[in-house]
């Protein structure tokens, strides 16, 4: 499923499937990605490809995708496994129905098992060789993050790895949009939509309203430093194999705010359960 097909499907599904407080998030995030205005796993493709490929095992690698706004991360995992001639069994867990429905209609649906659940309270006998997330810690309250890392550690087999990318946020504008930047994002998204024939089924007026509401509602829980992540791993019994900061430069993303921006600092983590 390409980015345009995903955006159109999410646009239609989210109002029917989402809880009230996440409708605009799940409706708009894939659209912004299709319009090259939003952060996505592909921005860190080199890191993900190398980290996943080093941790694929025969005959089957069991992978957990822990929280996702759409199918991008699951498809990336599948592509790396296919290129490596390895088989994966991907479990997709999110608290909302919409990402799971998108996943079940994606190109990788045959390799997926989908669960609608809060990962913190999800009860399962399953264990995993790999757990992957992208920009997920921004959805988790700071007080709950040690518990989140412990949950991930409990779900990993001995020797299993946690692979994640998360944005570091030091400034207020990295946590929430100002009203003026929300307006600018809505205007830019609408302009790009009008010039995108692949998305002609989405009304520009509806796009503008949805993106504006998304931006005004959007607020993340800041992750301040890589040291915090290292401490979460240590407390959960995970050994950090690599923890690197990188600056992502995204030409054309002219708005300052969460999940957008022309320049943002991210941490890339691989941690292993011993």
mmCIF file of N, CA and C in Angstrom, residues 58-154:
data_model
loop_
_atom_site.group_PDB
_atom_site.id
_atom_site.type_symbol
_atom_site.label_atom_id
_atom_site.label_comp_id
_atom_site.label_asym_id
_atom_site.label_seq_id
_atom_site.Cartn_x
_atom_site.Cartn_y
_atom_site.Cartn_z
ATOM 1 N N UNK A 58 16.332 -17.483 11.962
ATOM 2 C CA UNK A 58 15.621 -18.581 11.289
ATOM 3 C C UNK A 58 15.026 -19.499 12.357
ATOM 4 N N UNK A 59 13.886 -20.130 12.065
ATOM 5 C CA UNK A 59 13.145 -19.998 10.815
ATOM 6 C C UNK A 59 12.222 -18.774 10.790
ATOM 7 N N UNK A 60 11.781 -18.323 11.978
ATOM 8 C CA UNK A 60 10.821 -17.218 12.024
ATOM 9 C C UNK A 60 11.182 -16.271 13.161
ATOM 10 N N UNK A 61 11.190 -14.968 12.863
ATOM 11 C CA UNK A 61 11.416 -13.956 13.886
ATOM 12 C C UNK A 61 10.078 -13.376 14.311
ATOM 13 N N UNK A 62 9.810 -13.434 15.601
ATOM 14 C CA UNK A 62 8.551 -12.901 16.134
ATOM 15 C C UNK A 62 8.765 -11.443 16.515
ATOM 16 N N UNK A 63 7.991 -10.565 15.891
ATOM 17 C CA UNK A 63 8.186 -9.119 16.039
ATOM 18 C C UNK A 63 6.918 -8.480 16.591
ATOM 19 N N UNK A 64 7.081 -7.600 17.566
ATOM 20 C CA UNK A 64 5.977 -6.803 18.088
ATOM 21 C C UNK A 64 6.140 -5.357 17.652
ATOM 22 N N UNK A 65 5.105 -4.818 17.019
ATOM 23 C CA UNK A 65 5.023 -3.377 16.768
ATOM 24 C C UNK A 65 4.160 -2.804 17.888
ATOM 25 N N UNK A 66 4.774 -2.011 18.732
ATOM 26 C CA UNK A 66 4.112 -1.495 19.928
ATOM 27 C C UNK A 66 3.641 -0.067 19.685
ATOM 28 N N UNK A 67 2.366 0.063 19.299
ATOM 29 C CA UNK A 67 1.799 1.381 19.036
ATOM 30 C C UNK A 67 2.233 1.920 17.686
ATOM 31 N N UNK A 68 1.281 2.381 16.890
ATOM 32 C CA UNK A 68 1.609 2.940 15.576
ATOM 33 C C UNK A 68 0.416 3.727 15.068
ATOM 34 N N UNK A 69 0.676 4.822 14.366
ATOM 35 C CA UNK A 69 -0.429 5.600 13.805
ATOM 36 C C UNK A 69 -0.922 5.007 12.495
ATOM 37 N N UNK A 70 -0.080 4.167 11.854
ATOM 38 C CA UNK A 70 -0.467 3.544 10.587
ATOM 39 C C UNK A 70 0.399 2.314 10.364
ATOM 40 N N UNK A 71 0.513 1.879 9.123
ATOM 41 C CA UNK A 71 1.189 0.612 8.816
ATOM 42 C C UNK A 71 2.659 0.774 8.428
ATOM 43 N N UNK A 72 3.191 1.984 8.464
ATOM 44 C CA UNK A 72 4.523 2.239 7.899
ATOM 45 C C UNK A 72 5.606 1.374 8.539
ATOM 46 N N UNK A 73 5.578 1.227 9.864
ATOM 47 C CA UNK A 73 6.630 0.468 10.540
ATOM 48 C C UNK A 73 6.502 -1.027 10.245
ATOM 49 N N UNK A 74 5.288 -1.546 10.240
ATOM 50 C CA UNK A 74 5.085 -2.965 9.922
ATOM 51 C C UNK A 74 5.552 -3.267 8.505
ATOM 52 N N UNK A 75 5.279 -2.375 7.564
ATOM 53 C CA UNK A 75 5.701 -2.601 6.182
ATOM 54 C C UNK A 75 7.217 -2.533 6.048
ATOM 55 N N UNK A 76 7.846 -1.655 6.826
ATOM 56 C CA UNK A 76 9.307 -1.567 6.797
ATOM 57 C C UNK A 76 9.920 -2.880 7.302
ATOM 58 N N UNK A 77 9.381 -3.427 8.384
ATOM 59 C CA UNK A 77 9.871 -4.697 8.923
ATOM 60 C C UNK A 77 9.740 -5.806 7.875
ATOM 61 N N UNK A 78 8.576 -5.864 7.262
ATOM 62 C CA UNK A 78 8.311 -6.895 6.261
ATOM 63 C C UNK A 78 9.282 -6.773 5.089
ATOM 64 N N UNK A 79 9.541 -5.560 4.634
ATOM 65 C CA UNK A 79 10.442 -5.341 3.498
ATOM 66 C C UNK A 79 11.869 -5.798 3.820
ATOM 67 N N UNK A 80 12.331 -5.484 5.048
ATOM 68 C CA UNK A 80 13.685 -5.896 5.435
ATOM 69 C C UNK A 80 13.765 -7.423 5.505
ATOM 70 N N UNK A 81 12.757 -8.055 6.073
ATOM 71 C CA UNK A 81 12.752 -9.513 6.178
ATOM 72 C C UNK A 81 12.722 -10.157 4.795
ATOM 73 N N UNK A 82 11.910 -9.604 3.911
ATOM 74 C CA UNK A 82 11.807 -10.147 2.549
ATOM 75 C C UNK A 82 13.154 -10.035 1.834
ATOM 76 N N UNK A 83 13.802 -8.875 1.969
ATOM 77 C CA UNK A 83 15.098 -8.673 1.319
ATOM 78 C C UNK A 83 16.166 -9.593 1.898
ATOM 79 N N UNK A 84 16.007 -9.978 3.154
ATOM 80 C CA UNK A 84 16.974 -10.850 3.825
ATOM 81 C C UNK A 84 16.606 -12.317 3.708
ATOM 82 N N UNK A 85 15.514 -12.598 2.986
ATOM 83 C CA UNK A 85 15.030 -13.979 2.818
ATOM 84 C C UNK A 85 14.741 -14.624 4.171
ATOM 85 N N UNK A 86 14.114 -13.851 5.048
ATOM 86 C CA UNK A 86 13.742 -14.332 6.375
ATOM 87 C C UNK A 86 12.239 -14.207 6.554
ATOM 88 N N UNK A 87 11.672 -15.055 7.373
ATOM 89 C CA UNK A 87 10.242 -15.035 7.641
ATOM 90 C C UNK A 87 9.994 -14.324 8.967
ATOM 91 N N UNK A 88 8.990 -13.466 8.998
ATOM 92 C CA UNK A 88 8.621 -12.790 10.239
ATOM 93 C C UNK A 88 7.160 -13.066 10.569
ATOM 94 N N UNK A 89 6.885 -13.019 11.848
ATOM 95 C CA UNK A 89 5.514 -13.100 12.358
ATOM 96 C C UNK A 89 5.310 -11.815 13.153
ATOM 97 N N UNK A 90 4.527 -10.885 12.611
ATOM 98 C CA UNK A 90 4.414 -9.544 13.186
ATOM 99 C C UNK A 90 3.120 -9.432 13.982
ATOM 100 N N UNK A 91 3.260 -9.021 15.221
ATOM 101 C CA UNK A 91 2.103 -8.733 16.072
ATOM 102 C C UNK A 91 1.995 -7.221 16.223
ATOM 103 N N UNK A 92 0.811 -6.715 15.988
ATOM 104 C CA UNK A 92 0.574 -5.268 15.924
ATOM 105 C C UNK A 92 -0.404 -4.919 17.051
ATOM 106 N N UNK A 93 0.034 -4.099 18.006
ATOM 107 C CA UNK A 93 -0.799 -3.753 19.154
ATOM 108 C C UNK A 93 -0.959 -2.241 19.243
ATOM 109 N N UNK A 94 -2.200 -1.767 19.267
ATOM 110 C CA UNK A 94 -2.477 -0.349 19.469
ATOM 111 C C UNK A 94 -3.793 -0.215 20.221
ATOM 112 N N UNK A 95 -3.922 0.834 20.999
ATOM 113 C CA UNK A 95 -5.117 1.035 21.811
ATOM 114 C C UNK A 95 -6.339 1.386 20.978
ATOM 115 N N UNK A 96 -6.113 1.874 19.749
ATOM 116 C CA UNK A 96 -7.208 2.282 18.864
ATOM 117 C C UNK A 96 -7.422 1.247 17.760
ATOM 118 N N UNK A 97 -8.646 1.141 17.275
ATOM 119 C CA UNK A 97 -8.964 0.182 16.212
ATOM 120 C C UNK A 97 -8.405 0.598 14.855
ATOM 121 N N UNK A 98 -8.287 1.893 14.610
ATOM 122 C CA UNK A 98 -7.946 2.360 13.262
ATOM 123 C C UNK A 98 -6.609 1.827 12.755
ATOM 124 N N UNK A 99 -5.499 1.936 13.503
ATOM 125 C CA UNK A 99 -4.234 1.410 12.958
ATOM 126 C C UNK A 99 -4.306 -0.077 12.647
ATOM 127 N N UNK A 100 -4.995 -0.835 13.490
ATOM 128 C CA UNK A 100 -5.129 -2.263 13.239
ATOM 129 C C UNK A 100 -5.914 -2.556 11.978
ATOM 130 N N UNK A 101 -6.986 -1.805 11.751
ATOM 131 C CA UNK A 101 -7.770 -1.981 10.529
ATOM 132 C C UNK A 101 -6.939 -1.629 9.298
ATOM 133 N N UNK A 102 -6.140 -0.582 9.397
ATOM 134 C CA UNK A 102 -5.257 -0.241 8.284
ATOM 135 C C UNK A 102 -4.260 -1.369 8.026
ATOM 136 N N UNK A 103 -3.711 -1.921 9.103
ATOM 137 C CA UNK A 103 -2.724 -2.991 8.970
ATOM 138 C C UNK A 103 -3.315 -4.218 8.289
ATOM 139 N N UNK A 104 -4.557 -4.552 8.649
ATOM 140 C CA UNK A 104 -5.192 -5.736 8.078
ATOM 141 C C UNK A 104 -5.552 -5.551 6.607
ATOM 142 N N UNK A 105 -5.543 -4.312 6.126
ATOM 143 C CA UNK A 105 -5.817 -4.049 4.713
ATOM 144 C C UNK A 105 -4.546 -3.706 3.941
ATOM 145 N N UNK A 106 -3.402 -3.875 4.578
ATOM 146 C CA UNK A 106 -2.130 -3.486 3.964
ATOM 147 C C UNK A 106 -1.526 -4.647 3.186
ATOM 148 N N UNK A 107 -0.378 -4.371 2.566
ATOM 149 C CA UNK A 107 0.337 -5.386 1.800
ATOM 150 C C UNK A 107 0.913 -6.487 2.680
ATOM 151 N N UNK A 108 1.022 -6.248 3.985
ATOM 152 C CA UNK A 108 1.663 -7.225 4.874
ATOM 153 C C UNK A 108 0.644 -7.930 5.765
ATOM 154 N N UNK A 109 -0.621 -7.845 5.422
ATOM 155 C CA UNK A 109 -1.671 -8.398 6.286
ATOM 156 C C UNK A 109 -1.504 -9.892 6.532
ATOM 157 N N UNK A 110 -0.948 -10.615 5.566
ATOM 158 C CA UNK A 110 -0.796 -12.064 5.728
ATOM 159 C C UNK A 110 0.214 -12.422 6.811
ATOM 160 N N UNK A 111 1.108 -11.481 7.149
ATOM 161 C CA UNK A 111 2.131 -11.746 8.163
ATOM 162 C C UNK A 111 1.779 -11.137 9.515
ATOM 163 N N UNK A 112 0.555 -10.593 9.620
ATOM 164 C CA UNK A 112 0.179 -9.808 10.807
ATOM 165 C C UNK A 112 -0.851 -10.492 11.675
ATOM 166 N N UNK A 113 -0.704 -10.264 12.982
ATOM 167 C CA UNK A 113 -1.765 -10.525 13.939
ATOM 168 C C UNK A 113 -2.006 -9.217 14.681
ATOM 169 N N UNK A 114 -3.253 -8.778 14.722
ATOM 170 C CA UNK A 114 -3.587 -7.452 15.234
ATOM 171 C C UNK A 114 -4.373 -7.565 16.526
ATOM 172 N N UNK A 115 -3.996 -6.744 17.510
ATOM 173 C CA UNK A 115 -4.709 -6.687 18.786
ATOM 174 C C UNK A 115 -4.993 -5.232 19.128
ATOM 175 N N UNK A 116 -6.231 -4.951 19.509
ATOM 176 C CA UNK A 116 -6.570 -3.629 20.026
ATOM 177 C C UNK A 116 -6.446 -3.686 21.536
ATOM 178 N N UNK A 117 -5.431 -3.008 22.070
ATOM 179 C CA UNK A 117 -5.169 -3.069 23.508
ATOM 180 C C UNK A 117 -4.215 -1.955 23.908
ATOM 181 N N UNK A 118 -4.284 -1.574 25.162
ATOM 182 C CA UNK A 118 -3.283 -0.704 25.762
ATOM 183 C C UNK A 118 -2.067 -1.566 26.060
ATOM 184 N N UNK A 119 -0.943 -1.266 25.449
ATOM 185 C CA UNK A 119 0.232 -2.122 25.591
ATOM 186 C C UNK A 119 0.647 -2.260 27.056
ATOM 187 N N UNK A 120 0.414 -1.251 27.871
ATOM 188 C CA UNK A 120 0.807 -1.310 29.272
ATOM 189 C C UNK A 120 0.026 -2.364 30.047
ATOM 190 N N UNK A 121 -1.206 -2.616 29.643
ATOM 191 C CA UNK A 121 -2.053 -3.563 30.371
ATOM 192 C C UNK A 121 -2.383 -4.802 29.541
ATOM 193 N N UNK A 122 -1.786 -4.920 28.361
ATOM 194 C CA UNK A 122 -2.057 -6.052 27.477
ATOM 195 C C UNK A 122 -1.583 -7.344 28.127
ATOM 196 N N UNK A 123 -2.480 -8.315 28.226
ATOM 197 C CA UNK A 123 -2.146 -9.609 28.805
ATOM 198 C C UNK A 123 -1.990 -10.636 27.693
ATOM 199 N N UNK A 124 -0.855 -11.270 27.653
ATOM 200 C CA UNK A 124 -0.570 -12.249 26.607
ATOM 201 C C UNK A 124 0.475 -13.236 27.097
ATOM 202 N N UNK A 125 0.453 -14.424 26.523
ATOM 203 C CA UNK A 125 1.508 -15.406 26.777
ATOM 204 C C UNK A 125 2.598 -15.323 25.718
ATOM 205 N N UNK A 126 2.383 -14.476 24.733
ATOM 206 C CA UNK A 126 3.356 -14.332 23.654
ATOM 207 C C UNK A 126 4.654 -13.703 24.165
ATOM 208 N N UNK A 127 5.750 -14.103 23.572
ATOM 209 C CA UNK A 127 7.029 -13.411 23.759
ATOM 210 C C UNK A 127 7.606 -13.147 22.367
ATOM 211 N N UNK A 128 8.568 -12.219 22.309
ATOM 212 C CA UNK A 128 9.015 -11.724 21.006
ATOM 213 C C UNK A 128 10.532 -11.657 20.930
ATOM 214 N N UNK A 129 11.021 -11.859 19.710
ATOM 215 C CA UNK A 129 12.449 -11.694 19.443
ATOM 216 C C UNK A 129 12.814 -10.230 19.275
ATOM 217 N N UNK A 130 11.877 -9.458 18.731
ATOM 218 C CA UNK A 130 12.097 -8.032 18.481
ATOM 219 C C UNK A 130 10.858 -7.243 18.867
ATOM 220 N N UNK A 131 11.077 -6.058 19.438
ATOM 221 C CA UNK A 131 10.005 -5.081 19.654
ATOM 222 C C UNK A 131 10.446 -3.792 18.993
ATOM 223 N N UNK A 132 9.568 -3.241 18.149
ATOM 224 C CA UNK A 132 9.882 -1.998 17.448
ATOM 225 C C UNK A 132 8.843 -0.938 17.745
ATOM 226 N N UNK A 133 9.308 0.292 17.899
ATOM 227 C CA UNK A 133 8.422 1.443 18.021
ATOM 228 C C UNK A 133 9.040 2.616 17.270
ATOM 229 N N UNK A 134 8.189 3.568 16.920
ATOM 230 C CA UNK A 134 8.664 4.810 16.314
ATOM 231 C C UNK A 134 7.876 5.961 16.911
ATOM 232 N N UNK A 135 8.581 6.900 17.558
ATOM 233 C CA UNK A 135 7.961 8.104 18.134
ATOM 234 C C UNK A 135 6.831 7.754 19.110
ATOM 235 N N UNK A 136 6.997 6.660 19.841
ATOM 236 C CA UNK A 136 5.937 6.188 20.732
ATOM 237 C C UNK A 136 6.037 6.769 22.140
ATOM 238 N N UNK A 137 7.244 7.062 22.596
ATOM 239 C CA UNK A 137 7.392 7.539 23.976
ATOM 240 C C UNK A 137 6.721 8.884 24.192
ATOM 241 N N UNK A 138 6.528 9.654 23.131
ATOM 242 C CA UNK A 138 5.820 10.920 23.245
ATOM 243 C C UNK A 138 4.359 10.762 23.596
ATOM 244 N N UNK A 139 3.843 9.521 23.482
ATOM 245 C CA UNK A 139 2.460 9.246 23.849
ATOM 246 C C UNK A 139 2.345 8.729 25.290
ATOM 247 N N UNK A 140 3.476 8.492 25.937
ATOM 248 C CA UNK A 140 3.493 7.864 27.260
ATOM 249 C C UNK A 140 3.880 8.894 28.319
ATOM 250 N N UNK A 141 3.051 9.020 29.349
ATOM 251 C CA UNK A 141 3.345 9.955 30.431
ATOM 252 C C UNK A 141 4.700 9.617 31.061
ATOM 253 N N UNK A 142 5.420 10.638 31.459
ATOM 254 C CA UNK A 142 6.765 10.429 31.991
ATOM 255 C C UNK A 142 6.767 9.458 33.166
ATOM 256 N N UNK A 143 5.768 9.549 34.011
ATOM 257 C CA UNK A 143 5.711 8.679 35.181
ATOM 258 C C UNK A 143 5.493 7.218 34.800
ATOM 259 N N UNK A 144 4.926 6.984 33.604
ATOM 260 C CA UNK A 144 4.643 5.621 33.156
ATOM 261 C C UNK A 144 5.782 5.016 32.327
ATOM 262 N N UNK A 145 6.786 5.795 31.983
ATOM 263 C CA UNK A 145 7.821 5.281 31.091
ATOM 264 C C UNK A 145 8.650 4.142 31.684
ATOM 265 N N UNK A 146 9.044 4.189 32.970
ATOM 266 C CA UNK A 146 9.730 3.010 33.514
ATOM 267 C C UNK A 146 8.881 1.747 33.412
ATOM 268 N N UNK A 147 7.591 1.874 33.641
ATOM 269 C CA UNK A 147 6.675 0.742 33.508
ATOM 270 C C UNK A 147 6.604 0.260 32.060
ATOM 271 N N UNK A 148 6.656 1.206 31.108
ATOM 272 C CA UNK A 148 6.603 0.842 29.703
ATOM 273 C C UNK A 148 7.835 0.022 29.324
ATOM 274 N N UNK A 149 9.000 0.463 29.729
ATOM 275 C CA UNK A 149 10.227 -0.283 29.413
ATOM 276 C C UNK A 149 10.230 -1.649 30.094
ATOM 277 N N UNK A 150 9.692 -1.720 31.304
ATOM 278 C CA UNK A 150 9.607 -3.014 31.981
ATOM 279 C C UNK A 150 8.663 -3.953 31.241
ATOM 280 N N UNK A 151 7.555 -3.413 30.730
ATOM 281 C CA UNK A 151 6.624 -4.227 29.952
ATOM 282 C C UNK A 151 7.316 -4.769 28.708
ATOM 283 N N UNK A 152 8.038 -3.913 28.005
ATOM 284 C CA UNK A 152 8.755 -4.368 26.823
ATOM 285 C C UNK A 152 9.764 -5.455 27.186
ATOM 286 N N UNK A 153 10.490 -5.265 28.287
ATOM 287 C CA UNK A 153 11.466 -6.269 28.712
ATOM 288 C C UNK A 153 10.780 -7.595 29.023
ATOM 289 N N UNK A 154 9.620 -7.537 29.668
ATOM 290 C CA UNK A 154 8.887 -8.760 30.001
ATOM 291 C C UNK A 154 8.415 -9.500 28.751
#
